[in-house]
PDB file of C-alpha atoms in Angstrom:
ATOM      1  CA  MET A   1       1.770   4.481   5.059  1.00 60.00           C
ATOM      2  CA  LEU A   2       1.059   5.750   8.546  1.00 64.00           C
ATOM      3  CA  PHE A   3      -2.542   6.873   6.751  1.00 66.00           C
ATOM      4  CA  SER A   4      -3.028   2.914   6.085  1.00 74.00           C
ATOM      5  CA  MET A   5      -3.225   2.050   9.627  1.00 77.00           C
ATOM      6  CA  LEU A   6      -4.951   4.708  10.849  1.00 78.00           C
ATOM      7  CA  ILE A   7      -7.710   3.473   8.810  1.00 81.00           C
ATOM      8  CA  LYS A   8      -7.138  -0.005  10.467  1.00 77.00           C
ATOM      9  CA  ALA A   9      -7.171   1.634  13.523  1.00 78.00           C
ATOM     10  CA  SER A  10     -11.000   2.008  13.873  1.00 81.00           C
ATOM     11  CA  ALA A  11     -14.019   0.182  12.365  1.00 85.00           C
ATOM     12  CA  ASN A  12     -15.878   3.210  11.824  1.00 88.00           C
ATOM     13  CA  ARG A  13     -13.222   4.818   9.922  1.00 87.00           C
ATOM     14  CA  GLU A  14     -13.215   1.560   7.865  1.00 88.00           C
ATOM     15  CA  LEU A  15     -16.912   2.453   6.910  1.00 89.00           C
ATOM     16  CA  ALA A  16     -15.791   6.010   6.142  1.00 91.00           C
ATOM     17  CA  PHE A  17     -13.273   4.365   3.963  1.00 90.00           C
ATOM     18  CA  LEU A  18     -15.282   2.464   2.000  1.00 91.00           C
ATOM     19  CA  ASP A  19     -17.862   5.043   1.043  1.00 93.00           C
ATOM     20  CA  CYS A  20     -15.357   7.349  -0.207  1.00 93.00           C
ATOM     21  CA  ALA A  21     -14.200   4.203  -2.109  1.00 93.00           C
ATOM     22  CA  LYS A  22     -17.739   4.232  -3.174  1.00 94.00           C
ATOM     23  CA  THR A  23     -17.774   7.741  -4.100  1.00 94.00           C
ATOM     24  CA  CYS A  24     -14.784   7.674  -6.094  1.00 94.00           C
ATOM     25  CA  GLN A  25     -15.762   4.427  -7.955  1.00 94.00           C
ATOM     26  CA  VAL A  26     -12.736   2.597  -6.839  1.00 91.00           C
ATOM     27  CA  GLU A  27     -12.816  -1.146  -5.955  1.00 89.00           C
ATOM     28  CA  TYR A  28     -12.197  -1.506  -2.371  1.00 84.00           C
ATOM     29  CA  LYS A  29     -12.132  -4.997  -1.208  1.00 78.00           C
ATOM     30  CA  GLY A  30     -12.651  -4.269   2.890  1.00 72.00           C
ATOM     31  CA  SER A  31      -8.820  -4.597   3.674  1.00 76.00           C
ATOM     32  CA  ILE A  32      -5.649  -2.422   3.300  1.00 79.00           C
ATOM     33  CA  ILE A  33      -2.486  -3.877   3.115  1.00 82.00           C
ATOM     34  CA  LEU A  34       0.061  -3.106   5.696  1.00 81.00           C
ATOM     35  CA  ASP A  35       3.718  -3.351   5.976  1.00 81.00           C
ATOM     36  CA  VAL A  36       5.499  -6.404   7.717  1.00 83.00           C
ATOM     37  CA  GLU A  37       8.969  -5.377   8.395  1.00 81.00           C
ATOM     38  CA  THR A  38      10.787  -8.802   7.858  1.00 80.00           C
ATOM     39  CA  ARG A  39       9.148  -9.405   4.698  1.00 79.00           C
ATOM     40  CA  TRP A  40      10.237  -6.610   2.290  1.00 73.00           C
ATOM     41  CA  ASN A  41       8.028  -7.129  -0.683  1.00 84.00           C
ATOM     42  CA  SER A  42       5.227  -6.700   1.273  1.00 86.00           C
ATOM     43  CA  THR A  43       6.581  -2.967   0.948  1.00 88.00           C
ATOM     44  CA  HIS A  44       5.521  -3.645  -2.526  1.00 90.00           C
ATOM     45  CA  ASP A  45       2.385  -5.193  -2.247  1.00 89.00           C
ATOM     46  CA  MET A  46       1.449  -2.202   0.549  1.00 89.00           C
ATOM     47  CA  LEU A  47       2.425   0.350  -2.188  1.00 91.00           C
ATOM     48  CA  LYS A  48       1.136  -0.860  -5.323  1.00 91.00           C
ATOM     49  CA  ALA A  49      -2.175  -0.947  -2.772  1.00 89.00           C
ATOM     50  CA  ALA A  50      -2.391   2.152  -1.935  1.00 90.00           C
ATOM     51  CA  LEU A  51      -2.014   4.048  -5.332  1.00 93.00           C
ATOM     52  CA  LYS A  52      -4.815   1.901  -6.162  1.00 92.00           C
ATOM     53  CA  LEU A  53      -6.930   3.792  -3.324  1.00 90.00           C
ATOM     54  CA  GLU A  54      -4.836   6.901  -3.911  1.00 93.00           C
ATOM     55  CA  LYS A  55      -8.163   8.979  -4.919  1.00 94.00           C
ATOM     56  CA  THR A  56     -10.167   6.733  -1.837  1.00 92.00           C
ATOM     57  CA  PHE A  57      -7.283   7.928   0.592  1.00 90.00           C
ATOM     58  CA  ASP A  58      -7.528  11.898  -0.540  1.00 92.00           C
ATOM     59  CA  GLU A  59     -11.293  12.113   0.020  1.00 94.00           C
ATOM     60  CA  LEU A  60     -11.516  10.269   3.263  1.00 92.00           C
ATOM     61  CA  GLU A  61      -8.833  13.798   3.761  1.00 90.00           C
ATOM     62  CA  ALA A  62     -11.143  15.950   2.718  1.00 92.00           C
ATOM     63  CA  THR A  63     -14.370  15.075   4.427  1.00 93.00           C
ATOM     64  CA  ASP A  64     -13.022  13.137   7.859  1.00 90.00           C
ATOM     65  CA  SER A  65     -12.078  15.850   9.862  1.00 90.00           C
ATOM     66  CA  LYS A  66     -10.963  13.953  12.828  1.00 88.00           C
ATOM     67  CA  TYR A  67      -8.737  11.548  10.329  1.00 87.00           C
ATOM     68  CA  ARG A  68      -7.125  14.907   8.590  1.00 87.00           C
ATOM     69  CA  LYS A  69      -5.963  16.387  12.276  1.00 88.00           C
ATOM     70  CA  GLU A  70      -4.605  13.112  13.211  1.00 86.00           C
ATOM     71  CA  LEU A  71      -2.343  13.050   9.953  1.00 84.00           C
ATOM     72  CA  GLU A  72      -1.616  16.692  10.645  1.00 85.00           C
ATOM     73  CA  LYS A  73      -0.613  15.855  14.422  1.00 87.00           C
ATOM     74  CA  ARG A  74       1.873  13.478  12.998  1.00 82.00           C
ATOM     75  CA  GLN A  75       2.773  15.353  10.521  1.00 78.00           C
ATOM     76  CA  ASP A  76       1.992  12.518   8.054  1.00 78.00           C
ATOM     77  CA  VAL A  77       0.074  14.068   5.330  1.00 78.00           C
ATOM     78  CA  PRO A  78       0.512  12.255   1.967  1.00 84.00           C
ATOM     79  CA  THR A  79       1.451  15.043  -0.203  1.00 85.00           C
ATOM     80  CA  PHE A  80       1.717  14.703  -4.508  1.00 89.00           C
ATOM     81  CA  LEU A  81       5.559  14.575  -4.042  1.00 92.00           C
ATOM     82  CA  ASP A  82       4.467  11.502  -1.425  1.00 90.00           C
ATOM     83  CA  TRP A  83       2.389   9.380  -4.220  1.00 93.00           C
ATOM     84  CA  GLU A  84       4.856  10.178  -7.054  1.00 96.00           C
ATOM     85  CA  LYS A  85       7.577   8.668  -4.794  1.00 95.00           C
ATOM     86  CA  ALA A  86       5.319   5.790  -3.555  1.00 93.00           C
ATOM     87  CA  ARG A  87       5.110   4.871  -7.371  1.00 96.00           C
ATOM     88  CA  GLU A  88       8.999   5.446  -8.136  1.00 96.00           C
ATOM     89  CA  ILE A  89       9.337   2.694  -4.989  1.00 94.00           C
ATOM     90  CA  SER A  90       6.777   0.443  -6.235  1.00 93.00           C
ATOM     91  CA  GLN A  91       7.859   0.287  -9.847  1.00 95.00           C
ATOM     92  CA  PHE A  92      11.515  -0.566  -8.462  1.00 94.00           C
ATOM     93  CA  LEU A  93      10.338  -3.139  -6.104  1.00 92.00           C
ATOM     94  CA  GLU A  94       8.519  -4.754  -9.075  1.00 92.00           C
ATOM     95  CA  ILE A  95      11.604  -6.269 -10.528  1.00 90.00           C
ATOM     96  CA  PHE A  96      12.760  -7.708  -6.915  1.00 87.00           C
ATOM     97  CA  LYS A  97       9.516  -9.066  -6.940  1.00 87.00           C
ATOM     98  CA  ALA A  98       9.433 -10.374  -9.363  1.00 84.00           C
ATOM     99  CA  SER A  99      13.018 -12.080  -9.160  1.00 80.00           C
ATOM    100  CA  THR A 100      11.914 -13.092  -6.277  1.00 80.00           C
ATOM    101  CA  LEU A 101       9.063 -14.546  -7.440  1.00 78.00           C
ATOM    102  CA  HIS A 102      10.950 -16.744 -10.445  1.00 73.00           C
ATOM    103  CA  ILE A 103      13.912 -17.914  -8.248  1.00 73.00           C
ATOM    104  CA  SER A 104      11.623 -18.858  -5.115  1.00 72.00           C
ATOM    105  CA  GLY A 105       9.802 -21.925  -6.978  1.00 64.00           C
ATOM    106  CA  SER A 106       8.409 -24.176  -4.002  1.00 57.00           C
ATOM    107  CA  SER A 107       7.825 -27.166  -5.696  1.00 57.00           C
ATOM    108  CA  TYR A 108      10.927 -27.313  -7.496  1.00 57.00           C
ATOM    109  CA  VAL A 109      14.943 -26.035  -7.665  1.00 56.00           C
ATOM    110  CA  LYS A 110      15.422 -22.995  -9.685  1.00 57.00           C
ATOM    111  CA  SER A 111      19.008 -22.615  -8.149  1.00 58.00           C
ATOM    112  CA  ASN A 112      20.766 -24.291 -11.350  1.00 58.00           C
ATOM    113  CA  LEU A 113      19.372 -20.564 -13.345  1.00 60.00           C
ATOM    114  CA  TYR A 114      21.990 -19.017 -11.262  1.00 59.00           C
ATOM    115  CA  LEU A 115      24.662 -20.922  -9.969  1.00 60.00           C
ATOM    116  CA  ARG A 116      26.852 -22.613 -12.290  1.00 59.00           C
ATOM    117  CA  GLU A 117      28.791 -26.028 -11.080  1.00 56.00           C
TER     118      GLU A 117
END
């Protein structure tokens, strides 16, 4: 989600995003989660966080002409269909995230749940 990176690229834009979150009455803690290519669970985390901020992204696009122009220039303006796809992918990845967390207990071995002797 390129538009997430565009928010983090500028301190002024992050402040504008914070103002938009207040306007939309959306909780925003001042940090956008970005995807980490080597950790697929981060894709789920990024999508889940972005979906909570959907109204805020839309508000920023409507009120910040420079942000909107950057999105248009890169042909990355999120559409209704893009948000729907993000919801579907996030729900799909939720299954894998839960499974990963279940298997990855750090203080104990759980492989015996899945592997027979």
